[in-house]
Coordinates of C-alpha atoms in Angstrom, one line a residue:
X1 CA -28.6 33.2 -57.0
X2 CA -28.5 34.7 -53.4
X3 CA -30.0 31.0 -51.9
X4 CA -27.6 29.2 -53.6
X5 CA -24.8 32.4 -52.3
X6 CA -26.3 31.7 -49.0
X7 CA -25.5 28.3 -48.7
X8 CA -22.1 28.7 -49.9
X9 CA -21.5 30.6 -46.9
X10 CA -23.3 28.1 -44.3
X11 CA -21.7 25.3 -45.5
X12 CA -18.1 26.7 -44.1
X13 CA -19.8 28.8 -41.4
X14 CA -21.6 25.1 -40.3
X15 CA -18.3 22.9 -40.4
X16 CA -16.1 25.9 -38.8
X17 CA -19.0 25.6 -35.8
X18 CA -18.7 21.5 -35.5
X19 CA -15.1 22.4 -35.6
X20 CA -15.4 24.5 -32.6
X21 CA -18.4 22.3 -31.0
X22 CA -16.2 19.8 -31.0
X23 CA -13.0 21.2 -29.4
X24 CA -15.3 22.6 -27.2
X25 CA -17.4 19.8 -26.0
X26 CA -15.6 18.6 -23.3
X27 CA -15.5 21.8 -21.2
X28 CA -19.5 21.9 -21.6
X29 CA -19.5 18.3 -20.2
X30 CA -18.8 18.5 -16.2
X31 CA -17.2 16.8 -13.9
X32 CA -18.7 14.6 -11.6
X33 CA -20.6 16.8 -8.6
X34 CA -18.7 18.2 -5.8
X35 CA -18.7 21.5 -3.8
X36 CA -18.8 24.6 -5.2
X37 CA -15.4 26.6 -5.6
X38 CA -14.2 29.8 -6.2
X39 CA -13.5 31.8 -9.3
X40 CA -9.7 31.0 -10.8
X41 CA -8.9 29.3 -7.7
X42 CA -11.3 26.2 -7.5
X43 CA -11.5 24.3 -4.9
X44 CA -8.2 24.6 -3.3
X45 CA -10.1 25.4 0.3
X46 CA -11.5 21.7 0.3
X47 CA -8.4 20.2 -0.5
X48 CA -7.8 18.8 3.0
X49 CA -4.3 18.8 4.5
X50 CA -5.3 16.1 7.7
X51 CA -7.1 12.9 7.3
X52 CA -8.3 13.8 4.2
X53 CA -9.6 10.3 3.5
X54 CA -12.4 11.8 6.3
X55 CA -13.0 14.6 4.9
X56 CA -13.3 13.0 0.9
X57 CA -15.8 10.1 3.0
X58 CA -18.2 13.3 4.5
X59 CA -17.9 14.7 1.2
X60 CA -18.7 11.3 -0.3
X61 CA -22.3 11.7 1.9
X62 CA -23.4 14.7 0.0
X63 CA -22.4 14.3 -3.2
X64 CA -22.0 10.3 -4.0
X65 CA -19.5 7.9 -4.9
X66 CA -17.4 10.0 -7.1
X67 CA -16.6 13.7 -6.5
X68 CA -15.4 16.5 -8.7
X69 CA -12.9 19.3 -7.6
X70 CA -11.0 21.8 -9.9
X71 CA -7.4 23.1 -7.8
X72 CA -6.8 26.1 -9.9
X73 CA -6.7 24.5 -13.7
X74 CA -6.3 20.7 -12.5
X75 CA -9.1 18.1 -12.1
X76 CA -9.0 16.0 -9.5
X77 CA -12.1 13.3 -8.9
X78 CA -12.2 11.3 -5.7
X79 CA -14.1 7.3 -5.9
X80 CA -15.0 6.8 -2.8
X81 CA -17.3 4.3 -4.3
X82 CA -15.4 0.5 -5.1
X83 CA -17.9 -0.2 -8.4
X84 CA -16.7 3.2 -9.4
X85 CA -12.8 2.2 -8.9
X86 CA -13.2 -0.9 -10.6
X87 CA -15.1 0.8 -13.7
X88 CA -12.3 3.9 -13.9
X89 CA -8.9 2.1 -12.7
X90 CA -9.5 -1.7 -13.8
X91 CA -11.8 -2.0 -16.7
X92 CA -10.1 1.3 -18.0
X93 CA -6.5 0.6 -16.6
X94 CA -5.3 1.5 -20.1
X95 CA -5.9 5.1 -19.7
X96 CA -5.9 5.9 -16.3
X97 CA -2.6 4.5 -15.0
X98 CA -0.5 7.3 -14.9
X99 CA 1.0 9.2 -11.7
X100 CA 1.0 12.5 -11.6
X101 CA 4.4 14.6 -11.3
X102 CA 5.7 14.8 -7.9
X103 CA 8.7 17.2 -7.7
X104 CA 8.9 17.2 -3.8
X105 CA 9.5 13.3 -3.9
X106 CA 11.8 13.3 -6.7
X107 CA 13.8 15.8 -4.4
X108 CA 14.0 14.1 -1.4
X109 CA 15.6 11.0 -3.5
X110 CA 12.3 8.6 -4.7
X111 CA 12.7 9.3 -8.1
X112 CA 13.4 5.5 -8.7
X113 CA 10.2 4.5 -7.1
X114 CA 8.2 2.4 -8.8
X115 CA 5.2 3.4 -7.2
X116 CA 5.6 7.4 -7.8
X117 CA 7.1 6.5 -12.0
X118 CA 5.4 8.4 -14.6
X119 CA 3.9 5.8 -17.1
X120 CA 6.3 5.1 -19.4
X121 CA 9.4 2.4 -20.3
X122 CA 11.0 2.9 -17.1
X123 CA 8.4 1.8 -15.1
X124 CA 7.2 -0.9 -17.5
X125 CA 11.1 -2.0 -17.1
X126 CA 10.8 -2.4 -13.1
X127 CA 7.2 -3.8 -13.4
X128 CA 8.4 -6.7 -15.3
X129 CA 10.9 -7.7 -13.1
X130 CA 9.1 -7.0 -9.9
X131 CA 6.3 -9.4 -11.5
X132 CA 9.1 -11.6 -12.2
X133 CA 9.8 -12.1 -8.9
X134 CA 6.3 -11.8 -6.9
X135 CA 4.0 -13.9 -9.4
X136 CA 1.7 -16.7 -7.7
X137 CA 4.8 -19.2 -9.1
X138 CA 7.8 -17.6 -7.6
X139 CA 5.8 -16.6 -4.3
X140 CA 5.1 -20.3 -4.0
X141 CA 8.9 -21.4 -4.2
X142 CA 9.6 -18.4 -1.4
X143 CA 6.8 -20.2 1.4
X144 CA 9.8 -22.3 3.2
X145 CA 11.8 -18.8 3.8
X146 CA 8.7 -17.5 4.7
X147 CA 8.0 -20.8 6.6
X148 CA 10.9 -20.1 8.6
X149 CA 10.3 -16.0 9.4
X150 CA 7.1 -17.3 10.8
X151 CA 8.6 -19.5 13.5
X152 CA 11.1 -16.7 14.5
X153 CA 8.2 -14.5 14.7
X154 CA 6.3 -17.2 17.5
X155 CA 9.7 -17.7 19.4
X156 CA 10.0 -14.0 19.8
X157 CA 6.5 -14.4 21.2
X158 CA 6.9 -16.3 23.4
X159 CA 10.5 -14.9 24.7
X160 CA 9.5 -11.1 24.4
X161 CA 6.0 -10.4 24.3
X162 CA 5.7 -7.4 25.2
X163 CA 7.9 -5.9 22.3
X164 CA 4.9 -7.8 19.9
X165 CA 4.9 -4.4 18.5
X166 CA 8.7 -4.8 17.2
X167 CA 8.7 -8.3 16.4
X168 CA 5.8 -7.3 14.0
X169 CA 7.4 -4.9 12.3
X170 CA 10.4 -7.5 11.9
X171 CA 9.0 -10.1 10.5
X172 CA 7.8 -8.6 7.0
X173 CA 11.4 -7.3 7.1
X174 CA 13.1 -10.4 8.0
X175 CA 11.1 -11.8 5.1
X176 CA 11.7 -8.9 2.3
X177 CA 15.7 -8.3 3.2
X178 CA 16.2 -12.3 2.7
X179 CA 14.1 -12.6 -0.6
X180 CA 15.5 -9.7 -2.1
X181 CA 19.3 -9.5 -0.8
X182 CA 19.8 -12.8 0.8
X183 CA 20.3 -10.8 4.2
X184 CA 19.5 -12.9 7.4
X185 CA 18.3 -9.8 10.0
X186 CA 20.0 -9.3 13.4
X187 CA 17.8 -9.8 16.3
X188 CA 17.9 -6.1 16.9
X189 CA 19.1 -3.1 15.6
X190 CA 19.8 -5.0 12.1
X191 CA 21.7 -1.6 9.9
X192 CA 19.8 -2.5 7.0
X193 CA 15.9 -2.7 8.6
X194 CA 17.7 0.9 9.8
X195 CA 18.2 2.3 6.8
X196 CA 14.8 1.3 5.3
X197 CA 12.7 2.5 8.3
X198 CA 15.1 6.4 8.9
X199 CA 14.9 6.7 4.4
X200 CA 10.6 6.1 5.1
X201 CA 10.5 8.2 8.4
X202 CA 12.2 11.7 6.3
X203 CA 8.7 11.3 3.4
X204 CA 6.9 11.3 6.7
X205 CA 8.2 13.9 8.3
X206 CA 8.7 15.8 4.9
X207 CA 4.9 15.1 3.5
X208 CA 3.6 17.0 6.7
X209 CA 0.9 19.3 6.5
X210 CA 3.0 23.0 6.0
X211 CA 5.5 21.7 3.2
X212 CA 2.8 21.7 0.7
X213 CA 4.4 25.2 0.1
X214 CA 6.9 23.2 -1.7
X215 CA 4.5 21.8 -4.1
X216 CA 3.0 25.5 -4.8
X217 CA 6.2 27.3 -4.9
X218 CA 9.1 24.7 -6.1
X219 CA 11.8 27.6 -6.3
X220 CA 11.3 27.2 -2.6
X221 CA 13.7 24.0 -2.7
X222 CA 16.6 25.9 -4.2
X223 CA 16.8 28.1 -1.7
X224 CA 20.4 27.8 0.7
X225 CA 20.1 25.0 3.7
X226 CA 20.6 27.7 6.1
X227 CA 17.5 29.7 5.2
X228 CA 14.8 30.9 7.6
X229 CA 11.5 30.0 5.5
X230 CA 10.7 26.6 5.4
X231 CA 15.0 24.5 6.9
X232 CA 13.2 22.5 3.9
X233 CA 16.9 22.1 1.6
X234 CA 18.6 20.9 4.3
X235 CA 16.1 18.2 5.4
X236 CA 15.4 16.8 1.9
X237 CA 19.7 17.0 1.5
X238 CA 19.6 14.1 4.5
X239 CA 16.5 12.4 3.1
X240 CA 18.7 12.2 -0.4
X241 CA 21.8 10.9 1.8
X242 CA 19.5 8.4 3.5
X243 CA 17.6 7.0 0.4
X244 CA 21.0 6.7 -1.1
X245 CA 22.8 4.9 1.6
X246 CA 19.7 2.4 1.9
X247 CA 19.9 1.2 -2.2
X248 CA 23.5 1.5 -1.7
X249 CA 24.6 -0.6 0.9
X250 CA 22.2 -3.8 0.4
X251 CA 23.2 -3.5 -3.4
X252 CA 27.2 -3.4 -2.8
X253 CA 27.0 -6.1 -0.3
X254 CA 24.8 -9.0 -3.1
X255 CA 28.1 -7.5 -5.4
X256 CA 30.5 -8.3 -3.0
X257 CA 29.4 -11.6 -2.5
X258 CA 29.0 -12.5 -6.4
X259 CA 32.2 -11.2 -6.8
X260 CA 33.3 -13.3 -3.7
X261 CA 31.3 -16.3 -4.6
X262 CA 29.3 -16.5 -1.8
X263 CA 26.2 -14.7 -2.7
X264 CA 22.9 -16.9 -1.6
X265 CA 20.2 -16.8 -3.9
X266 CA 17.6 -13.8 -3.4
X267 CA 16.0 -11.2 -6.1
X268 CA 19.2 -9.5 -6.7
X269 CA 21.9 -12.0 -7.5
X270 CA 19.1 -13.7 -9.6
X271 CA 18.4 -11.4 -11.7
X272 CA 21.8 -10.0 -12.0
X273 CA 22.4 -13.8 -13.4
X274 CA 20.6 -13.6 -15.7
X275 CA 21.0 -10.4 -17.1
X276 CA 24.7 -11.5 -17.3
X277 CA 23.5 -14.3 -19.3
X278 CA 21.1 -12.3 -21.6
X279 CA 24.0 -9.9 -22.7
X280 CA 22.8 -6.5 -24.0
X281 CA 23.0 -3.2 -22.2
X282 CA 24.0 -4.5 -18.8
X283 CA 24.5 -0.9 -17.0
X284 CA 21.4 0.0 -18.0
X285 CA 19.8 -3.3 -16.8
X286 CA 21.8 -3.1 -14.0
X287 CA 20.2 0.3 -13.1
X288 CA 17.2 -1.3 -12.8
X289 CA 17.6 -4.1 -11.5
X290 CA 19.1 -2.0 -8.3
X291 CA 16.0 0.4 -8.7
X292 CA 13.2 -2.7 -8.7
X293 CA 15.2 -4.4 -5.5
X294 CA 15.6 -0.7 -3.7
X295 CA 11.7 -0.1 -3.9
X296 CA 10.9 -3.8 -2.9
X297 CA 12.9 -3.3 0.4
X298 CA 11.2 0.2 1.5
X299 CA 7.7 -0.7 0.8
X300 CA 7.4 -4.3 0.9
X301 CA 7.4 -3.7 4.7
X302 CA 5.3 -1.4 6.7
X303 CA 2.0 -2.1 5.1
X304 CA 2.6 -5.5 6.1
X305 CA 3.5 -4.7 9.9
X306 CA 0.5 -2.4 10.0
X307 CA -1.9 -5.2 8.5
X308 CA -0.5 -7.6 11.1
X309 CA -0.3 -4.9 13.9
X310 CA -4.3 -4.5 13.0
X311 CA -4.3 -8.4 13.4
X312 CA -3.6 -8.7 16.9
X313 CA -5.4 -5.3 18.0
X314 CA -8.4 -6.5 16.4
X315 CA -8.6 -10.1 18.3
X316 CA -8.0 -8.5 21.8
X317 CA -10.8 -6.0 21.0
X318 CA -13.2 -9.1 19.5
X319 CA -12.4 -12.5 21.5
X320 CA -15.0 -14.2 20.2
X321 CA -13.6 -14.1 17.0
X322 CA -10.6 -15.1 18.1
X323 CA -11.7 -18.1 20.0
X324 CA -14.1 -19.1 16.8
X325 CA -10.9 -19.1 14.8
X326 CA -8.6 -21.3 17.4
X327 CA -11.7 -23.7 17.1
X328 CA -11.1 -24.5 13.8
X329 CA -7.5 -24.4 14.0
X330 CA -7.5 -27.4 16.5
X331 CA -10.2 -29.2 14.3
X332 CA -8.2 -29.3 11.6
X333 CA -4.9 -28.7 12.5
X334 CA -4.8 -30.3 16.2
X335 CA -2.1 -29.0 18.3
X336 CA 1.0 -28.6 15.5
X337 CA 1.9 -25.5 13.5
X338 CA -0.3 -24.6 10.5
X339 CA 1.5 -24.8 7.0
X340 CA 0.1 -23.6 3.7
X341 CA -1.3 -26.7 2.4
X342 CA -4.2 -26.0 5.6
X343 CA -4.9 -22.9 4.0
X344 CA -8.5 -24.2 2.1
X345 CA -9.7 -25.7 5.0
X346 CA -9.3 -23.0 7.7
X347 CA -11.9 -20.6 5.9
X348 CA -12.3 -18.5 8.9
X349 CA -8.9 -17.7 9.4
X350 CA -8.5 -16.8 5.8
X351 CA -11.7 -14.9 6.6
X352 CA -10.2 -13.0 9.6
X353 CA -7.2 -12.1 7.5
X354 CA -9.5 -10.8 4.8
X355 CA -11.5 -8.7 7.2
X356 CA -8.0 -7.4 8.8
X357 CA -7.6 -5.3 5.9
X358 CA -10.8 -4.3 5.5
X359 CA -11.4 -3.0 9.4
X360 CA -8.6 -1.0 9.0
X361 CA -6.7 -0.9 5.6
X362 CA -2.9 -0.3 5.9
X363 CA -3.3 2.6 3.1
X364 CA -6.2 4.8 3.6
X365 CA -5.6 7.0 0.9
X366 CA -4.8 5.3 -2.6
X367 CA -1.6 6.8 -4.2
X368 CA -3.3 8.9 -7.4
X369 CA -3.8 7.7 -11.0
X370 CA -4.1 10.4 -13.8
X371 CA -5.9 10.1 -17.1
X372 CA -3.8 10.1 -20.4
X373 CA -6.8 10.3 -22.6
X374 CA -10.1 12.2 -21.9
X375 CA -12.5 9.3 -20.7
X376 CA -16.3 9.4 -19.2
X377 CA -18.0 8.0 -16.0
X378 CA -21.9 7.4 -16.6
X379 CA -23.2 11.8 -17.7
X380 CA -19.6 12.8 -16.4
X381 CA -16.1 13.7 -18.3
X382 CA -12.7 13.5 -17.3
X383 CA -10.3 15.3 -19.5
X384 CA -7.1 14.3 -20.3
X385 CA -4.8 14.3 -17.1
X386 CA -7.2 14.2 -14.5
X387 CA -6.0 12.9 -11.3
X388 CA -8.0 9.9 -10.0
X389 CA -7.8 9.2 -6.2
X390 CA -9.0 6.4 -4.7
X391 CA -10.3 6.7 -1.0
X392 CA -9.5 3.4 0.2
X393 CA -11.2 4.2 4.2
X394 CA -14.2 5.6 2.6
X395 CA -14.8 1.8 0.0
X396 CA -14.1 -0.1 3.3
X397 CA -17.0 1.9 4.8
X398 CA -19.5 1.7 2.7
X399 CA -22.2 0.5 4.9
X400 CA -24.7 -1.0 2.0
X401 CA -21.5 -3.3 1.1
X402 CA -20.4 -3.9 4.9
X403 CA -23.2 -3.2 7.3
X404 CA -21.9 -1.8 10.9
X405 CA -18.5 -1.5 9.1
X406 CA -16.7 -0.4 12.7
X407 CA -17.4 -4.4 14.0
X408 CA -15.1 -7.1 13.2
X409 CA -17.0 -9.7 11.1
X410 CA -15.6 -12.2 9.3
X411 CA -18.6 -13.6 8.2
X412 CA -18.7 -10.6 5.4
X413 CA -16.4 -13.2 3.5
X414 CA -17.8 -16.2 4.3
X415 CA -21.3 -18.2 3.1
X416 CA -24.0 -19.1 5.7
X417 CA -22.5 -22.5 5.6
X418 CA -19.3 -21.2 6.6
X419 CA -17.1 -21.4 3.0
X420 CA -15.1 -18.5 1.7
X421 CA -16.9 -16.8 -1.1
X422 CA -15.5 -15.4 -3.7
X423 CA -15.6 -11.5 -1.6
X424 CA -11.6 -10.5 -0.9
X425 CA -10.3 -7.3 0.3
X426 CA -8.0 -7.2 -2.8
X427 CA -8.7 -3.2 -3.2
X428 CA -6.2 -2.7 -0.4
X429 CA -3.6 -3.5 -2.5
X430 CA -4.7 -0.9 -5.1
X431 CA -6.0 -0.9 -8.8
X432 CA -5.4 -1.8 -12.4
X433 CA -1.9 -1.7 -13.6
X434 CA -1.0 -0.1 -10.1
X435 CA -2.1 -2.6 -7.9
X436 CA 0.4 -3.7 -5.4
X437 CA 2.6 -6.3 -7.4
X438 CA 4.3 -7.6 -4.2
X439 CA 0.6 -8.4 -3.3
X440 CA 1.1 -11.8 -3.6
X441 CA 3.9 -12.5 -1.3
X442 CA 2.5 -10.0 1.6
X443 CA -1.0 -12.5 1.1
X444 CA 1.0 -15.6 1.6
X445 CA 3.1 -14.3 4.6
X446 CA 0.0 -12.3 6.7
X447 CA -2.0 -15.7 6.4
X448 CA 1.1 -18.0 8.0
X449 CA 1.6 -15.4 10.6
X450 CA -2.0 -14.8 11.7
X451 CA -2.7 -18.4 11.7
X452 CA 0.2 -19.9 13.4
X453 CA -0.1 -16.8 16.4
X454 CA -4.0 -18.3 16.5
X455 CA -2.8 -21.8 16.5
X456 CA -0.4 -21.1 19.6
X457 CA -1.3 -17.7 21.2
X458 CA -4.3 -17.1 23.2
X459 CA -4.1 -12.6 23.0
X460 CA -5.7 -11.1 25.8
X461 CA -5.9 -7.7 27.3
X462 CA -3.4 -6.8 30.2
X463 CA -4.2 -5.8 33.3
X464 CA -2.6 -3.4 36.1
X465 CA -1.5 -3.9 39.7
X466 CA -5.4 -4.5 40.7
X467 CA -5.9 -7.3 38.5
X468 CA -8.2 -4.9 36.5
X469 CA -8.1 -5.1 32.4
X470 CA -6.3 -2.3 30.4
X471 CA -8.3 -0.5 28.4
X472 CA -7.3 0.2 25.0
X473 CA -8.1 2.9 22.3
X474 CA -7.5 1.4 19.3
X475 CA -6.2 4.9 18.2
X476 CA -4.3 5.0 14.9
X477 CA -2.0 7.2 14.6
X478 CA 0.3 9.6 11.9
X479 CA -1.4 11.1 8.6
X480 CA 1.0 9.9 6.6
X481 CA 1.2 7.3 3.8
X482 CA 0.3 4.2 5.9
X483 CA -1.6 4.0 9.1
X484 CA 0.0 1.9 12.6
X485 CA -1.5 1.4 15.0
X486 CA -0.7 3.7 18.4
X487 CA 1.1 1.1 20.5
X488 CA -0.7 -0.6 23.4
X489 CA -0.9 -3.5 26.0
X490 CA -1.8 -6.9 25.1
X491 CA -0.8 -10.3 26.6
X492 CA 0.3 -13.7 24.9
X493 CA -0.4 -16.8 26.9
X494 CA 0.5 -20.4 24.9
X495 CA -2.8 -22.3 24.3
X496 CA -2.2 -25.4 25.6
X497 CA 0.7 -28.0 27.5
X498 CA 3.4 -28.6 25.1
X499 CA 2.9 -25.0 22.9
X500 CA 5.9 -23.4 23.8
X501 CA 8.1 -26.9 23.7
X502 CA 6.8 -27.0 19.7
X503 CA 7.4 -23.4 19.2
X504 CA 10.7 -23.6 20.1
X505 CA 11.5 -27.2 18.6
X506 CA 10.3 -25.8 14.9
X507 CA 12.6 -22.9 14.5

């Protein structure tokens, strides 16, 4: 009688301790290793506030590919490993594709953004369309506009080179403002290319080191615009105006013209057509439609002008690459302008373009993804809502995957025979469901521009009054979300008799 009492009791005692095994079994499973942090607190002293790509890299020497810190209650892992990113954010894109909350950008007016949304309909809303308008297909129909930016970008060249640094930054531009609004930039001080580059300079400025008090104390942002603490309401009360004037203006001018009859085709008045057509809700497709366009004119931009600001630093600092490239330009192209359809048989180029990103990605810190559902790496568990945070620098890097990684080499993406393989630089653009869906177009118009300055451009170093060469850094410069570049001197001469007459007959 008291055995069989006995197990009457363990039988509930037994299933209240799976219960509680259970429930309990992922906080006896640990994250993947990192350093060591203090009680309550965590790690917040190795949460770097400069370059912390760096920082996550040296951290990446002692502890591997993946590292685990705790910030007070939150889990944060860093993959500074590209297997690893593929394995957590493509392969398991399902559950790790969210963004974390971000109250200090929500403030400053980017609560639109596709790239900040919370997973959910909203952003599945704006991905469609944006995929709508930057698959392989529709990118394909856009390569005469993008044709033409390209020729602009020679002619100003050859007319201004020494504002190369400007007339790279204007050609993505010229590029995004005409798919997506139909707007043909000004030669200089275009209002629009203003708006876009003042709304992305007040995040810089505002995502300093110092306004992370924000982030840890948000009552801080309902303080007056006069106070003495942080001057933080009154700066993120211009960034709003700004943000607002940029999708404003673009957006009413596509309505004007629709209205008027006069609107060219671009993003906007196409999908606004056929929205019209579809019937349903139209302000709330209308809403975001204008949020899609907005985001696609701030970003699709300055990671492009970094990428091809990288371009031309990187052939001044490596001639020979440069001179291996114009080789096979003029064996296959010969002394015209290169077009897309040249594209498979000037593998080196495509090379060069590939290694571009590589040498010195635009984005050297991946924007985080966050778990929705506890998930597992290898012996290591991520709970529910850990942030994942790709280190971009640290994967282009990795010396067993790019040996010497600080050269220029082509060759990483080529076969001993000289063919591309099937090696890109794709991470760049990020992973999973949150890679880059612009990617596409910023692919097609990077590879017209680098080959057609190749084709006509020899880039050399300038030299001073004594006839000796300049030296340059090759410094980047800014910690904040994309890298330039610090500007420098360079020289374009045209390659050969009759350069300049084509460049300015093609435009």
């Amino acid at each position: 009688m008291s055995v069989s009492l006995s197990w009457l009791l363990l039988v509930p005692l037994g299933i209240l301790f799976k219960m509680w095994y259970d429930k309990n079994a992922g906080a006896r499973r640990s994250l993947p290793p990192g350093p060591k942090g203090w009680p309550l607190l965590g790690n917040v002293n190795d949460i770097p506030e400069v370059a912390p790509w760096l920082d996550y890299a040296d951290l990446g020497k002692i502890y591997g590919g993946i590292i685990g810190l705790k910030v007070l209650s939150q889990s944060l892992v860093v993959v500074n490993d590209l297997s690893i990113a593929h394995e957590l954010l493509d392969k398991c894109s399902n559950i790790t594709s969210d963004r974390p909350a971000n109250k200090l950008l929500d403030f400053l007016g980017w609560e639109f953004s596709l790239v900040i949304l919370r997973y959910g309909q909203r952003w599945r809303d704006q991905r469609r369309l944006f995929r709508q308008a930057f698959r392989p297909e529709a990118v394909y129909g856009y390569q005469p506009i993008i044709t033409q930016k390209a020729r602009q970008l020679l002619l100003n060249l050859l007319d201004n080179p020494e504002g190369f640094i400007d007339h790279a930054r204007n050609y993505p531009a010229s590029i995004v403002m005409r798919l997506v609004y139909g707007h043909e930039i000004a030669p200089r001080n275009d209002r629009l290319v203003y708006l876009a580059d003042k709304a992305g300079e007040m995040v810089e400025l505002l995502l300093l080191p110092g306004l992370d008090l924000i982030k840890v104390f948000p009552f801080l942002r309902f303080l007056p615009e006069w106070n003495f603490l942080t001057g933080f309401p009154r700066k993120a009360r211009i960034s709003r105006d700004m943000v607002k004037e940029m999708r404003d203006v673009p957006w009413d001018m596509v309505r004007d013209q629709m209205t008027a009859g006069t609107a060219p085709s671009s993003m906007s008045s196409d999908l606004l057509e056929r929205s019209s057509k579809l019937g349903g809700d139209m302000s709330k497709e209308e809403a975001t439609i204008k949020d899609t366009v907005s985001i696609a004119f701030a970003a699709g931009t300055d990671t492009t002008a970094a990428t091809l600001k990288t371009f031309l630093l990187a052939m001044v600092l490596f001639p020979e690459v440069q001179k291996k490239a114009q080789e096979q330009i003029d064996n296959v192209v010969g002394q015209r302008l290169p077009t897309f359809d040249d594209r498979d048989s000037l593998p080196y180029v495509d090379a060069i373009y590939q290694e571009t990103q590589r040498w010195h990605p635009a984005v050297l810190l991946g924007f985080p993804h966050v778990s929705t559902e506890d998930c597992s790496y290898k012996e290591w568990f991520l709970p529910k809502g850990t942030v994942i945070l790709p280190n971009i620098w640290a994967m282009s890097r990795n010396a067993e995957q790019y040996p010497e990684p600080e050269e220029f080499r082509p060759e990483r993406y080529l076969t001993p025979s000289g063919d591309r393989t099937e090696e890109s630089s794709e991470f760049t653009f990020g992973f999973g469901r949150r890679i880059c869906p612009g990617r596409h177009a910023a692919d097609a118009s990077l590879w017209l521009a680098i080959s057609s300055i190749l084709a006509m451009f020899s880039i050399e170093k300038a030299k001073d009054e004594n006839g000796k060469e300049i030296p340059i850094p090759g410094d980047y410069g800014g910690h904040g979300l994309v890298s330039h570049v610090v500007p420098y001197k360079c020289v374009f001469r045209p390659r050969f008799e009759g350069a300049e007459q084509l460049i300015r007959s093609s435009k």
